Short mmCIF file of C-alpha atoms (C1' of nucleotides) in Angstrom, two decimals:
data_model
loop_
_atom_site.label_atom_id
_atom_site.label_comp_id
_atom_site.label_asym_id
_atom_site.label_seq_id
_atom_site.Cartn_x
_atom_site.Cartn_y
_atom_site.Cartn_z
CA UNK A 1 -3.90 7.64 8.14
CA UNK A 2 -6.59 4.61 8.09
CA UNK A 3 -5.11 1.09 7.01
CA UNK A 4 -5.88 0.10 3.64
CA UNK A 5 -7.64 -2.69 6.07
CA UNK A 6 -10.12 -0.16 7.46
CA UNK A 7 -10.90 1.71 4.40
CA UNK A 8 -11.93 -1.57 2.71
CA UNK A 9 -14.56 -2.36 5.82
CA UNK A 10 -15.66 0.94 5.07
CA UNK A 11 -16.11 0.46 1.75
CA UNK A 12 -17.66 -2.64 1.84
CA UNK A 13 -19.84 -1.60 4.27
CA UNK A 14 -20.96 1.61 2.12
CA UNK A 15 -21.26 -1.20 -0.67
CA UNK A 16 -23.47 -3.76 1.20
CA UNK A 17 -25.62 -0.71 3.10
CA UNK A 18 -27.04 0.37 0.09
CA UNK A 19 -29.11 -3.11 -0.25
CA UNK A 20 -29.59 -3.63 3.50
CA UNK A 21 -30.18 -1.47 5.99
CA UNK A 22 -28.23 -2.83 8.28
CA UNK A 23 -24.68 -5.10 7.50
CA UNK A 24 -24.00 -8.30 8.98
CA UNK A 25 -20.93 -9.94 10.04
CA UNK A 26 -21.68 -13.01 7.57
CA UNK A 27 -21.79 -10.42 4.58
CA UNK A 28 -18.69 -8.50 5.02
CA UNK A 29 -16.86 -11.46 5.38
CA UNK A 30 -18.31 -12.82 2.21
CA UNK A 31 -17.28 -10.04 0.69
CA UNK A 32 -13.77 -9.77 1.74
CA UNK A 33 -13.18 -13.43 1.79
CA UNK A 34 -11.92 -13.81 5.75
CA UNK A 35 -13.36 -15.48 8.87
CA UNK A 36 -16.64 -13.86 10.43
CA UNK A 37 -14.18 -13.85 13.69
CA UNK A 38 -11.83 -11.16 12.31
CA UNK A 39 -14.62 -9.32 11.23
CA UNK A 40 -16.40 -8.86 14.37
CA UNK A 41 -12.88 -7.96 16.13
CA UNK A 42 -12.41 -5.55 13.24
CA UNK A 43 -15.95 -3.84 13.76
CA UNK A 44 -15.57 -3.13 17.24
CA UNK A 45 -12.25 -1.37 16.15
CA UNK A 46 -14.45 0.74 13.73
CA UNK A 47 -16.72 1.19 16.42
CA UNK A 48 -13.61 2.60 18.81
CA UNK A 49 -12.61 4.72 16.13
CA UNK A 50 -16.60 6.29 16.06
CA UNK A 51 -16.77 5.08 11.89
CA UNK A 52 -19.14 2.78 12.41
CA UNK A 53 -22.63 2.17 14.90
CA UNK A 54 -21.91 -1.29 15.84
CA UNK A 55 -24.51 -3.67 17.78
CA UNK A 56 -23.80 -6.80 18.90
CA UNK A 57 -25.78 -9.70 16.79
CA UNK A 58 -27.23 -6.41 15.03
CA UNK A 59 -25.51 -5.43 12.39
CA UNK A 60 -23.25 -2.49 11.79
CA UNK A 61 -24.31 1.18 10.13
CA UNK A 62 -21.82 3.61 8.80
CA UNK A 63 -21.32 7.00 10.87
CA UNK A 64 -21.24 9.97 9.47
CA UNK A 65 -17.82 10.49 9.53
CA UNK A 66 -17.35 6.67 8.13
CA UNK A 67 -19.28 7.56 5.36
CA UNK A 68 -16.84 10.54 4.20
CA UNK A 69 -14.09 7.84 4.18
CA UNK A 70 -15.96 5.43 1.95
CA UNK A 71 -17.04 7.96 -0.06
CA UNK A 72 -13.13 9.57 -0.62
CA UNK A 73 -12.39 6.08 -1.19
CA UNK A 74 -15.16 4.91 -3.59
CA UNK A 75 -13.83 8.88 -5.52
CA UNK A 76 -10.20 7.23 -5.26
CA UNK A 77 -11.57 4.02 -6.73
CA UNK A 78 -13.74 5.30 -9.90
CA UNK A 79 -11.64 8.07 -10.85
CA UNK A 80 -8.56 6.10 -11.06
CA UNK A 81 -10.70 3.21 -13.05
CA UNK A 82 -11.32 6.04 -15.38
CA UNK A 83 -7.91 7.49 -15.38
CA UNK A 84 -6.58 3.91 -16.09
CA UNK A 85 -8.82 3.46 -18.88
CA UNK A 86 -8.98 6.60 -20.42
CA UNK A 87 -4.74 7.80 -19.89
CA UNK A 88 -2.94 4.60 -19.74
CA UNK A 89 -5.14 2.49 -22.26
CA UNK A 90 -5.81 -0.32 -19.65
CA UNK A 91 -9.21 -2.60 -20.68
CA UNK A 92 -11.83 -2.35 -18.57
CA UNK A 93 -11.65 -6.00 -17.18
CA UNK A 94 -8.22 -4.80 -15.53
CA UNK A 95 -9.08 -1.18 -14.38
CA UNK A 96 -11.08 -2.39 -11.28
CA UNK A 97 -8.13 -4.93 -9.52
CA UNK A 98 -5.35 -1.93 -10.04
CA UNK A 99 -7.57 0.78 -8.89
CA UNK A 100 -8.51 -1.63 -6.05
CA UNK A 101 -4.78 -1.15 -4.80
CA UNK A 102 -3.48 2.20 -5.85
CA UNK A 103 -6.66 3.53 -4.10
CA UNK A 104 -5.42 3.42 -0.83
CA UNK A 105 -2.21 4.76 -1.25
CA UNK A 106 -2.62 8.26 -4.18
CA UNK A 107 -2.58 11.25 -2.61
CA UNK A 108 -5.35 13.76 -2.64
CA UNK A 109 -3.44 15.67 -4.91
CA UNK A 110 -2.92 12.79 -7.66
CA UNK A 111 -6.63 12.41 -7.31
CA UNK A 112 -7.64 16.50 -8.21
CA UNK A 113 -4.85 16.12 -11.07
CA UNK A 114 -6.47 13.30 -12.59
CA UNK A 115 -9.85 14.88 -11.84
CA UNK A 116 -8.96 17.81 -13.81
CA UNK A 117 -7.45 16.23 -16.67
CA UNK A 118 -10.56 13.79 -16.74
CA UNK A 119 -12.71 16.88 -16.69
CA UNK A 120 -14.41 16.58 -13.51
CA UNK A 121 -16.30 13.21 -15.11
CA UNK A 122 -19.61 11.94 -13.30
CA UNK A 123 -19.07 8.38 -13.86
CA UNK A 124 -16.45 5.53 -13.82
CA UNK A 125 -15.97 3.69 -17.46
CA UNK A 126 -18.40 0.72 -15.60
CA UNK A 127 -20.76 3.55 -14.94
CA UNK A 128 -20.77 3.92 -11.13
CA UNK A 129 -20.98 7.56 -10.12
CA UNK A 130 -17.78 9.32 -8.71
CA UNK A 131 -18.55 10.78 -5.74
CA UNK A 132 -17.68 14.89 -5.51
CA UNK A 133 -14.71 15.98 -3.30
CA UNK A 134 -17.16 17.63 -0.98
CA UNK A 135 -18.47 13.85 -1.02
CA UNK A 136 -21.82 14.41 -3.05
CA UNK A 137 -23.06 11.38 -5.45
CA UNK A 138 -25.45 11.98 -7.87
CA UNK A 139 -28.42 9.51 -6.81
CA UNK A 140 -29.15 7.70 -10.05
CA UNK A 141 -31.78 4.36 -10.46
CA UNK A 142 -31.01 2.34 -13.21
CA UNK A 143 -32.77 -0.37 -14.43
CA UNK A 144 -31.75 -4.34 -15.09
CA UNK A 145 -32.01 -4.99 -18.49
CA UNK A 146 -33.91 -8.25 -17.62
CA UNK A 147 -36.66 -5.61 -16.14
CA UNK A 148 -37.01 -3.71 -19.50
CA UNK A 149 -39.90 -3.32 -21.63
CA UNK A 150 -39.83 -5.45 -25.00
CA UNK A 151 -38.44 -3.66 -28.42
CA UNK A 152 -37.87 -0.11 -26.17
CA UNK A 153 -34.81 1.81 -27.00
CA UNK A 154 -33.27 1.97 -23.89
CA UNK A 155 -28.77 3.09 -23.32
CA UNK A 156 -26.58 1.12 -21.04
CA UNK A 157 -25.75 2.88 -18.41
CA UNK A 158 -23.90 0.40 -15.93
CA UNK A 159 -22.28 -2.68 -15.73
CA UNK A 160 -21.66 -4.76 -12.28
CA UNK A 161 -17.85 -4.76 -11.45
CA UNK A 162 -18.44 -7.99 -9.15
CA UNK A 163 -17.23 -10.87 -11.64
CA UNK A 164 -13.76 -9.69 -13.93
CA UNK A 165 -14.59 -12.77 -16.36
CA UNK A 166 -18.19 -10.78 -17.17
CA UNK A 167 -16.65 -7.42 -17.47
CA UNK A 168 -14.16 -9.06 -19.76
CA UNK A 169 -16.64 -10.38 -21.39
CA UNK A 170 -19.06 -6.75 -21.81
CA UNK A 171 -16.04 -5.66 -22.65
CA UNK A 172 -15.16 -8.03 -25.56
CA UNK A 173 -18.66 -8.35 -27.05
CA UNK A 174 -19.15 -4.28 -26.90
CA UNK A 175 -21.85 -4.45 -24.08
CA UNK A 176 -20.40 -1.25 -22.31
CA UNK A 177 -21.82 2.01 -21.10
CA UNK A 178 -23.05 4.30 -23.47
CA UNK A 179 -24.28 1.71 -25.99
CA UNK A 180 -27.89 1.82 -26.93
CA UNK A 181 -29.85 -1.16 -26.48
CA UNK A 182 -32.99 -3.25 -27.33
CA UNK A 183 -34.51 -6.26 -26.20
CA UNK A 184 -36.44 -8.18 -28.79
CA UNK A 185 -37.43 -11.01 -26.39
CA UNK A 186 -37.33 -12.45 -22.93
CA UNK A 187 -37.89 -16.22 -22.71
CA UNK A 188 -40.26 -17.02 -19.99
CA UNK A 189 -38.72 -19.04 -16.55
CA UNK A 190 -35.95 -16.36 -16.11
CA UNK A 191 -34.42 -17.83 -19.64
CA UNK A 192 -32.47 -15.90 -22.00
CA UNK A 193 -32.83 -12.61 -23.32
CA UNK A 194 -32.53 -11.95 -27.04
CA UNK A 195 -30.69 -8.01 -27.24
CA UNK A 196 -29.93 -5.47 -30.17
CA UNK A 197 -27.21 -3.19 -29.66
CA UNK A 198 -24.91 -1.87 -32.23
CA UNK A 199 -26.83 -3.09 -35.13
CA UNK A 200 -26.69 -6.98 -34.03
CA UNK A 201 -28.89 -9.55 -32.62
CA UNK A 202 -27.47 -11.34 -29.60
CA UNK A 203 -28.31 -13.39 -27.06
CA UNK A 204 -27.23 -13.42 -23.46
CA UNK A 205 -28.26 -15.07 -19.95
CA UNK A 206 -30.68 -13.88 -17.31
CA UNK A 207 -28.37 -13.89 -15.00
CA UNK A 208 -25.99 -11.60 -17.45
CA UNK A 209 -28.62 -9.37 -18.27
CA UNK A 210 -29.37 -8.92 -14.90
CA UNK A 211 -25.40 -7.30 -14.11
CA UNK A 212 -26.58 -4.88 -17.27
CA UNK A 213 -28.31 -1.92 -16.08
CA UNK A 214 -29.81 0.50 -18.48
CA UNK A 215 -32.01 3.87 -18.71
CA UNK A 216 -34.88 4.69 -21.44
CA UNK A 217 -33.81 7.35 -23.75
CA UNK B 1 3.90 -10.36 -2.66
CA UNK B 2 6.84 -9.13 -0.53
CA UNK B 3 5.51 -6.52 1.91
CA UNK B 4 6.54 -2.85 1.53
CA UNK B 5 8.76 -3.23 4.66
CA UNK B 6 10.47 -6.23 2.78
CA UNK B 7 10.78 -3.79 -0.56
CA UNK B 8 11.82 -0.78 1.82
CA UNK B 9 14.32 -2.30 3.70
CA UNK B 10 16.23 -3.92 -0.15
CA UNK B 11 15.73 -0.72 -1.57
CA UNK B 12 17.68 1.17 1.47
CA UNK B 13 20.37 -1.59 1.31
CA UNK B 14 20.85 -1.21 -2.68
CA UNK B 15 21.38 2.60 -2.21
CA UNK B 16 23.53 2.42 0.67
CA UNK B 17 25.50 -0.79 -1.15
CA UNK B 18 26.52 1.70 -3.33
CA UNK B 19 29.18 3.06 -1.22
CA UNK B 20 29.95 0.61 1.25
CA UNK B 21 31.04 -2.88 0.77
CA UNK B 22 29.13 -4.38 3.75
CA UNK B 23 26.11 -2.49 4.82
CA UNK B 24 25.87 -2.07 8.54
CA UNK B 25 22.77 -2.55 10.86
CA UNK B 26 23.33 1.38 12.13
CA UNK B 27 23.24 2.69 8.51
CA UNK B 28 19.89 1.06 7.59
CA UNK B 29 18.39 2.13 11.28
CA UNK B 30 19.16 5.54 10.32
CA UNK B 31 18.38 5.84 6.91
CA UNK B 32 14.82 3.67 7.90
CA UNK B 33 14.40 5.73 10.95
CA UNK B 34 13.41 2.66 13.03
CA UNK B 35 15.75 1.07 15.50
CA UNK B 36 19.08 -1.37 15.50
CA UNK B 37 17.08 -3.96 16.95
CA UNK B 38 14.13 -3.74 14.53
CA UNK B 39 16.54 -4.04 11.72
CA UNK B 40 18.86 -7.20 13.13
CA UNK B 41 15.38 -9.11 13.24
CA UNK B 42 14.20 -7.93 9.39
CA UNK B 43 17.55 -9.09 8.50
CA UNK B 44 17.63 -12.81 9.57
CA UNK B 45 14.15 -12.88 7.65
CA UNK B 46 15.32 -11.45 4.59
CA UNK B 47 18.35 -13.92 4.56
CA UNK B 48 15.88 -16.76 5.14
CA UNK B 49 14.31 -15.61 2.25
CA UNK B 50 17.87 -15.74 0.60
CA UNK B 51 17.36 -11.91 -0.48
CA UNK B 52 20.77 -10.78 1.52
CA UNK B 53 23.53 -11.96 2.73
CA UNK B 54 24.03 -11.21 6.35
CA UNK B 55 26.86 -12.27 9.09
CA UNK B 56 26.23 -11.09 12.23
CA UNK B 57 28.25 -8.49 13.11
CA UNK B 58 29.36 -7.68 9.51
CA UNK B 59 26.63 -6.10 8.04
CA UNK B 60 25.03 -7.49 4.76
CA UNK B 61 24.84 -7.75 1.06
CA UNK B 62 22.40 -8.18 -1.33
CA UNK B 63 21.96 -11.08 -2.95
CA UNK B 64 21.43 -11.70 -7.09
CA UNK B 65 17.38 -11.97 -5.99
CA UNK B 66 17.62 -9.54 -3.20
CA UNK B 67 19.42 -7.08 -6.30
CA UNK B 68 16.84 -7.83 -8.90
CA UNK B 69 14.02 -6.61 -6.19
CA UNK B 70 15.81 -3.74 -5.61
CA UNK B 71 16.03 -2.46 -8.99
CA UNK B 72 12.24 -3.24 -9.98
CA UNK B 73 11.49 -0.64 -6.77
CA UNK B 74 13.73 1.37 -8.33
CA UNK B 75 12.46 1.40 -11.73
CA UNK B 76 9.29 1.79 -10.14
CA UNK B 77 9.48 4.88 -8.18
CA UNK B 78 12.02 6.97 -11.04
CA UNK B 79 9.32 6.17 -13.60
CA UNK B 80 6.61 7.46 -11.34
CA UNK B 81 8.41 10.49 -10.89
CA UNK B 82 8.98 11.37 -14.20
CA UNK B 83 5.46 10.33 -14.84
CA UNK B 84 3.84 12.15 -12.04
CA UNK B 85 6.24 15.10 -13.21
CA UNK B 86 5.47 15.30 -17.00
CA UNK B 87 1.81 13.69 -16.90
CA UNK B 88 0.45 14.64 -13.95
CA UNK B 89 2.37 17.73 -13.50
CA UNK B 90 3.34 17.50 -9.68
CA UNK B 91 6.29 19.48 -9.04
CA UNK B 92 9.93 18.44 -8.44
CA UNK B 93 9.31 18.75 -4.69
CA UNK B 94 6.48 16.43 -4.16
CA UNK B 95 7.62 13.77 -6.55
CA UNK B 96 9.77 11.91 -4.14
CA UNK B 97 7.28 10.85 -1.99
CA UNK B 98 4.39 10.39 -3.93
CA UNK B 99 6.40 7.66 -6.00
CA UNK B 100 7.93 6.22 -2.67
CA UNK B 101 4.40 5.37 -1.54
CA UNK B 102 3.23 4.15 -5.15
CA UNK B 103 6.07 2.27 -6.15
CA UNK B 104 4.57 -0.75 -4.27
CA UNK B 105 1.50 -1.32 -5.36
CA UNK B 106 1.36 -0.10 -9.14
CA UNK B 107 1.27 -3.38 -11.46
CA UNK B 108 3.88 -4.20 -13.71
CA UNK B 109 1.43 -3.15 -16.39
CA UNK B 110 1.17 0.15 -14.93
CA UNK B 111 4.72 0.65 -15.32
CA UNK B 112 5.30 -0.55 -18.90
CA UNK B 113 2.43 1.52 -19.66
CA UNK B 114 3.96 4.79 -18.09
CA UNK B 115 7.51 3.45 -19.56
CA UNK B 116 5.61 3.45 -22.83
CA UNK B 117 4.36 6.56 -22.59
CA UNK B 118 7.48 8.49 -21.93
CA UNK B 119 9.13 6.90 -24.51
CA UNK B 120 11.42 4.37 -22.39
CA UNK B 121 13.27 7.21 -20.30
CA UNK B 122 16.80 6.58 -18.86
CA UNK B 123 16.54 9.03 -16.44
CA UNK B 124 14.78 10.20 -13.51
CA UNK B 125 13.54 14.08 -13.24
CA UNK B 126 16.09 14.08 -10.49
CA UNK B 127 18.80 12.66 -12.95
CA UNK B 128 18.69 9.08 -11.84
CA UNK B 129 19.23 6.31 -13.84
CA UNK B 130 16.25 4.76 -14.00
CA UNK B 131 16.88 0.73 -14.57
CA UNK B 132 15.22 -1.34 -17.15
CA UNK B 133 12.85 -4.52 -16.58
CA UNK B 134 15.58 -6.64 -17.20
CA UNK B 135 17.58 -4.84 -14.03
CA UNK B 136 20.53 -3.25 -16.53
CA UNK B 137 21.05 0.20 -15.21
CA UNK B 138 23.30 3.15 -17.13
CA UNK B 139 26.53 3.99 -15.20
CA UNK B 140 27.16 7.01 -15.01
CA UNK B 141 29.66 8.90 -12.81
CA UNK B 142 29.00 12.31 -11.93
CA UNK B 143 30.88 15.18 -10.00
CA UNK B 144 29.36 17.00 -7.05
CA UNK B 145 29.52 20.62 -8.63
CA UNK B 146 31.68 21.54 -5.45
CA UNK B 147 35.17 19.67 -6.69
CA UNK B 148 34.04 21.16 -10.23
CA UNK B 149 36.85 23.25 -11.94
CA UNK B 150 36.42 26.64 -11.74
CA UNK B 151 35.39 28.53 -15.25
CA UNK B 152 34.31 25.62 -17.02
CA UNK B 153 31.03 24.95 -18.67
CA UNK B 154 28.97 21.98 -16.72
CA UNK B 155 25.36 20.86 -16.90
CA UNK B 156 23.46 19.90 -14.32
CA UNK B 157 23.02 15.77 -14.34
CA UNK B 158 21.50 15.21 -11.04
CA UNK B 159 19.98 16.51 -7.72
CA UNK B 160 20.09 14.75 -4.42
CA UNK B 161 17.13 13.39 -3.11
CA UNK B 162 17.47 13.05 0.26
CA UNK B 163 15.90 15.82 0.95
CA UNK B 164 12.93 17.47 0.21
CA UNK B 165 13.61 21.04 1.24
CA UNK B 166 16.45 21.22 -0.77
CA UNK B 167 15.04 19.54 -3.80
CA UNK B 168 12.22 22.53 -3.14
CA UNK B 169 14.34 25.08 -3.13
CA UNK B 170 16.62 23.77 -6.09
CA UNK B 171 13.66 23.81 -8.20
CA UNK B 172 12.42 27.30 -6.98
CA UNK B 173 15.78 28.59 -8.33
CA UNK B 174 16.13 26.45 -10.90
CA UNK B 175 19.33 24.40 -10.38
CA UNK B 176 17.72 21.22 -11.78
CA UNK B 177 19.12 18.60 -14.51
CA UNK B 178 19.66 19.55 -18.29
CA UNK B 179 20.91 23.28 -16.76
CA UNK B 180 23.95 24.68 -17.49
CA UNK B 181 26.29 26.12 -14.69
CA UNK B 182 30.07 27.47 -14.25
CA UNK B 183 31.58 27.73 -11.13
CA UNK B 184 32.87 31.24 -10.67
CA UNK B 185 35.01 30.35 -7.30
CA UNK B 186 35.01 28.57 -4.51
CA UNK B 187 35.53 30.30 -0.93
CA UNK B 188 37.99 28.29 1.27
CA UNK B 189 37.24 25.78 4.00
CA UNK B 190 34.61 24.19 2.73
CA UNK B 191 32.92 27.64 1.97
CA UNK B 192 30.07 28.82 -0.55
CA UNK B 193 30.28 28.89 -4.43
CA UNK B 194 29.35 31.53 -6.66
CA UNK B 195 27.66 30.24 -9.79
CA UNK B 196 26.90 31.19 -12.82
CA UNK B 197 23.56 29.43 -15.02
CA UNK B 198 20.55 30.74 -16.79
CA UNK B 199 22.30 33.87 -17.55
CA UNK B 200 22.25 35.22 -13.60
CA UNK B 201 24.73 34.58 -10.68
CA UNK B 202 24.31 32.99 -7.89
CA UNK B 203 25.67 32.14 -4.08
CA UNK B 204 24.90 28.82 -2.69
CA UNK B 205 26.68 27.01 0.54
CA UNK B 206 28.88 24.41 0.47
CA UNK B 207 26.45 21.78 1.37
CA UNK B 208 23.45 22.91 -1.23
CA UNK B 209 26.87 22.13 -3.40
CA UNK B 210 27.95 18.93 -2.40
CA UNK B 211 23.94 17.65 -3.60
CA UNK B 212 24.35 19.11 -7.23
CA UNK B 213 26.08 16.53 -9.34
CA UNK B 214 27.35 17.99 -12.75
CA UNK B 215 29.16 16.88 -15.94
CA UNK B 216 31.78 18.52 -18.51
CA UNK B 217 30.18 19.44 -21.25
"C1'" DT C 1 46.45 -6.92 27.62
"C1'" DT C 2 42.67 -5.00 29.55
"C1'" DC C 3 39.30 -1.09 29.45
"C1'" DT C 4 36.12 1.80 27.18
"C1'" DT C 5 33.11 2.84 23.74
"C1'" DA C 6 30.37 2.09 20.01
"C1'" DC C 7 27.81 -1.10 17.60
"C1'" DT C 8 24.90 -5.23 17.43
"C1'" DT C 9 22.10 -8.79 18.99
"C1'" DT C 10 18.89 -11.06 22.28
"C1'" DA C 11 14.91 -11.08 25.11
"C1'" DG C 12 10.56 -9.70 26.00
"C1'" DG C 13 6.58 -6.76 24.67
"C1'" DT C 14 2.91 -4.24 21.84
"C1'" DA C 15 -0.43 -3.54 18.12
"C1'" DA C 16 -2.88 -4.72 13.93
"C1'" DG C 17 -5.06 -8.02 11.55
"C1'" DA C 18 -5.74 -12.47 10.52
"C1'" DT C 19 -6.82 -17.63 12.02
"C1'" DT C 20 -9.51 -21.86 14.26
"C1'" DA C 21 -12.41 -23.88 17.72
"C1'" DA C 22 -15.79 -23.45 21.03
"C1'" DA C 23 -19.46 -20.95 23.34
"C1'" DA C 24 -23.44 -18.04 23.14
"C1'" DA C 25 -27.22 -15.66 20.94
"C1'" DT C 26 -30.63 -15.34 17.50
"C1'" DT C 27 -33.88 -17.04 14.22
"C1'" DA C 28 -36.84 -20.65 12.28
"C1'" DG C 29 -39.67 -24.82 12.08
"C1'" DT C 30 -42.93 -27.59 13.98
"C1'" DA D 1 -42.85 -22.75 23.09
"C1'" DC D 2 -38.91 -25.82 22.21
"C1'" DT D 3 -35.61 -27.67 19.58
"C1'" DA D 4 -32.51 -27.19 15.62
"C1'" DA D 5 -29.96 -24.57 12.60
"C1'" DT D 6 -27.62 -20.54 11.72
"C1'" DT D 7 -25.14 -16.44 13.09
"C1'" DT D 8 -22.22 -14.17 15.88
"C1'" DT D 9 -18.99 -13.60 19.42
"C1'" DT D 10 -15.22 -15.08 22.54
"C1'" DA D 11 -10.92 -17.15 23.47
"C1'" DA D 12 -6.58 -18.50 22.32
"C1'" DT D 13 -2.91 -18.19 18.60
"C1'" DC D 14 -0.11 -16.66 14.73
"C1'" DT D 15 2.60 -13.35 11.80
"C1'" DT D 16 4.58 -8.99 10.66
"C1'" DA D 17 6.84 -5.24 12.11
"C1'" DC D 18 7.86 -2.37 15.30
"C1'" DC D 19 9.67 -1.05 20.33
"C1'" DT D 20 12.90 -0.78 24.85
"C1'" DA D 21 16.19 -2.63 27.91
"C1'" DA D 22 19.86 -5.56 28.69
"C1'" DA D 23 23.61 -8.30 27.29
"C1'" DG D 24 27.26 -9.43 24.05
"C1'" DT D 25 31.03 -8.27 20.55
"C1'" DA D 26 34.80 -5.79 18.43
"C1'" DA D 27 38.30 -2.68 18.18
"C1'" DG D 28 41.19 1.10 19.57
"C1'" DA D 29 43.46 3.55 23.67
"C1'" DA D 30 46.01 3.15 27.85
#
DNA sequence: TTCTTACTTTAGGTAAGATTAAAAATTAGT
DNA sequence: ACTAATTTTTAATCTTACCTAAAGTAAGAA
């Protein structure tokens, strides 16, 4: 069995490779919070271990075969933030820190139990897809609500899991998945955006609306 | 955060506390399945950290904090097996292990939640006690089913753990807690039983015996 | 009382995964 | 193209948790 240490490169990786083509040292350990040191010894172990293309001063790819791990782990990760939310009643600012932990360490039958009694679902409560057993993800393109067009009817369709305090807050003002959505006004200068959702007026920061991703209808 | 090792190695003392006074180095080795040495140097750390009491050559105790830890494991992993038994429906078999890997890294949250849920249980689907937050745990004395008195009603109150294969087999033929059972007789020197529950009778060795704990009705 | 045996501890080592500090490579700016 | 700034890697350590081999302790048998 892979650490709980490698699966979290590998899921960082998967994470940061869908922006960049290829991952740097600096970024990983921005994202995990430790020295770029321990991340270049930890790459070359990835590299040993054939789960990552790894060249020096390059950058680092997934392999194949790491991107089957990151992809059971990301179907670990959303499934239980689901299961969380949806069995056990936990709010949505707290699903992502538990599931964070308890993904490394269910089994693969805890996770087709809770798939089943989820119904096979498509996407976590925060909206990210769950990847398929077989390790399939439906490719969906979502757009920031700061890109939308002016008084469209458009339905959230993702928030960003990155910052707790913002998904508390989503949570807490009703700005969730599934909620349809309007923007009346954008002010110019990256300013604030003035929203309609659930029959209110509200108004919320650029950079806010920019962690809200939405579809048309 | 104590490390699972730290949590393994209180949990193994608490158990084996139970029937010795003063634990010995040997006993957790075994039980562990790591060697003498490995345990002498866990011990001195877990005394620094005032969680046993240890005397070198005289085994060790735990102490009140080394206790409390103990029993929060505990509660942990007998909740998770009822859970994982009567949410998740895992069978009685896989339980055991499932839990002993969870039990360290679900939230306290997670647990009230489950305790919640199953309506503050007192008992394990193996028929331990399971303890409460506040570390108070039912005593309860049972009788292995092989010094049982023959042609008197019993019921089933608990089921070894130890191991697996038996726990397996007990629930294939359905020896498992809340069942009633009469011992028919007992073949000398330590030889099988014959049985009697869920209307049928039944021949099990002296050992599969000596793992079924049972109480007059 | 000493010998034997079983248990326990010490000493020295390994591996994973992290650290800091210093060296080397890359990228940018003029 | 050359220097400066930024990244990245190397080198040397640390901690946790395990190991084996050797030495030390305790306790019963001779």
């Amino acid at each position: 069995m892979l650490s709980q240490s490698v699966q979290d490169y590998l899921k960082t990786i998967y994470k940061l490779q869908e922006n960049t083509s290829a991952v740097s040292t600096t970024q990983i350990a921005k994202e995990l919070d430790i020295s770029g040191a321990s991340v270049t010894g930890m790459l070359k172990r990835l590299a040993a271990m054939k789960l990552v293309d790894y060249n020096s001063y390059k950058g680092v790819r997934l392999t194949e075969d790491g991107t089957k791990v990151a992809l059971e782990i990301l179907r670990h990760h959303r499934l239980l933030e689901l299961y969380l939310k949806e069995s056990l009643g936990f709010s949505l600012a707290k699903v992502h820190d538990e599931a964070c932990r308890l993904e490394h360490y269910v089994s693969d039958e805890f996770v087709e139990r809770i798939d089943d009694l989820l119904g096979r679902p498509e996407y976590s409560p925060l909206g990210n897809p769950i990847p398929t057993k077989e390790g399939r993800i439906p490719e969906s393109s979502y757009l920031p609500v700061t890109d939308a067009e002016l008084n469209k009817q458009y339905i959230i369709k993702r928030i960003a899991d990155d910052n707790h305090e913002m998904v508390a807050y989503f949570e807490e003002v009703g700005l969730i998945p599934g909620v349809d959505i309007m923007v009346l006004s954008k002010a110019p200068f990256n300013g604030p955006l003035t929203i309609k959702y659930s029959g209110k007026e509200y108004i919320v920061g650029n950079e806010v609306g920019r962690n809200i991703y939405v579809d048309a209808i």
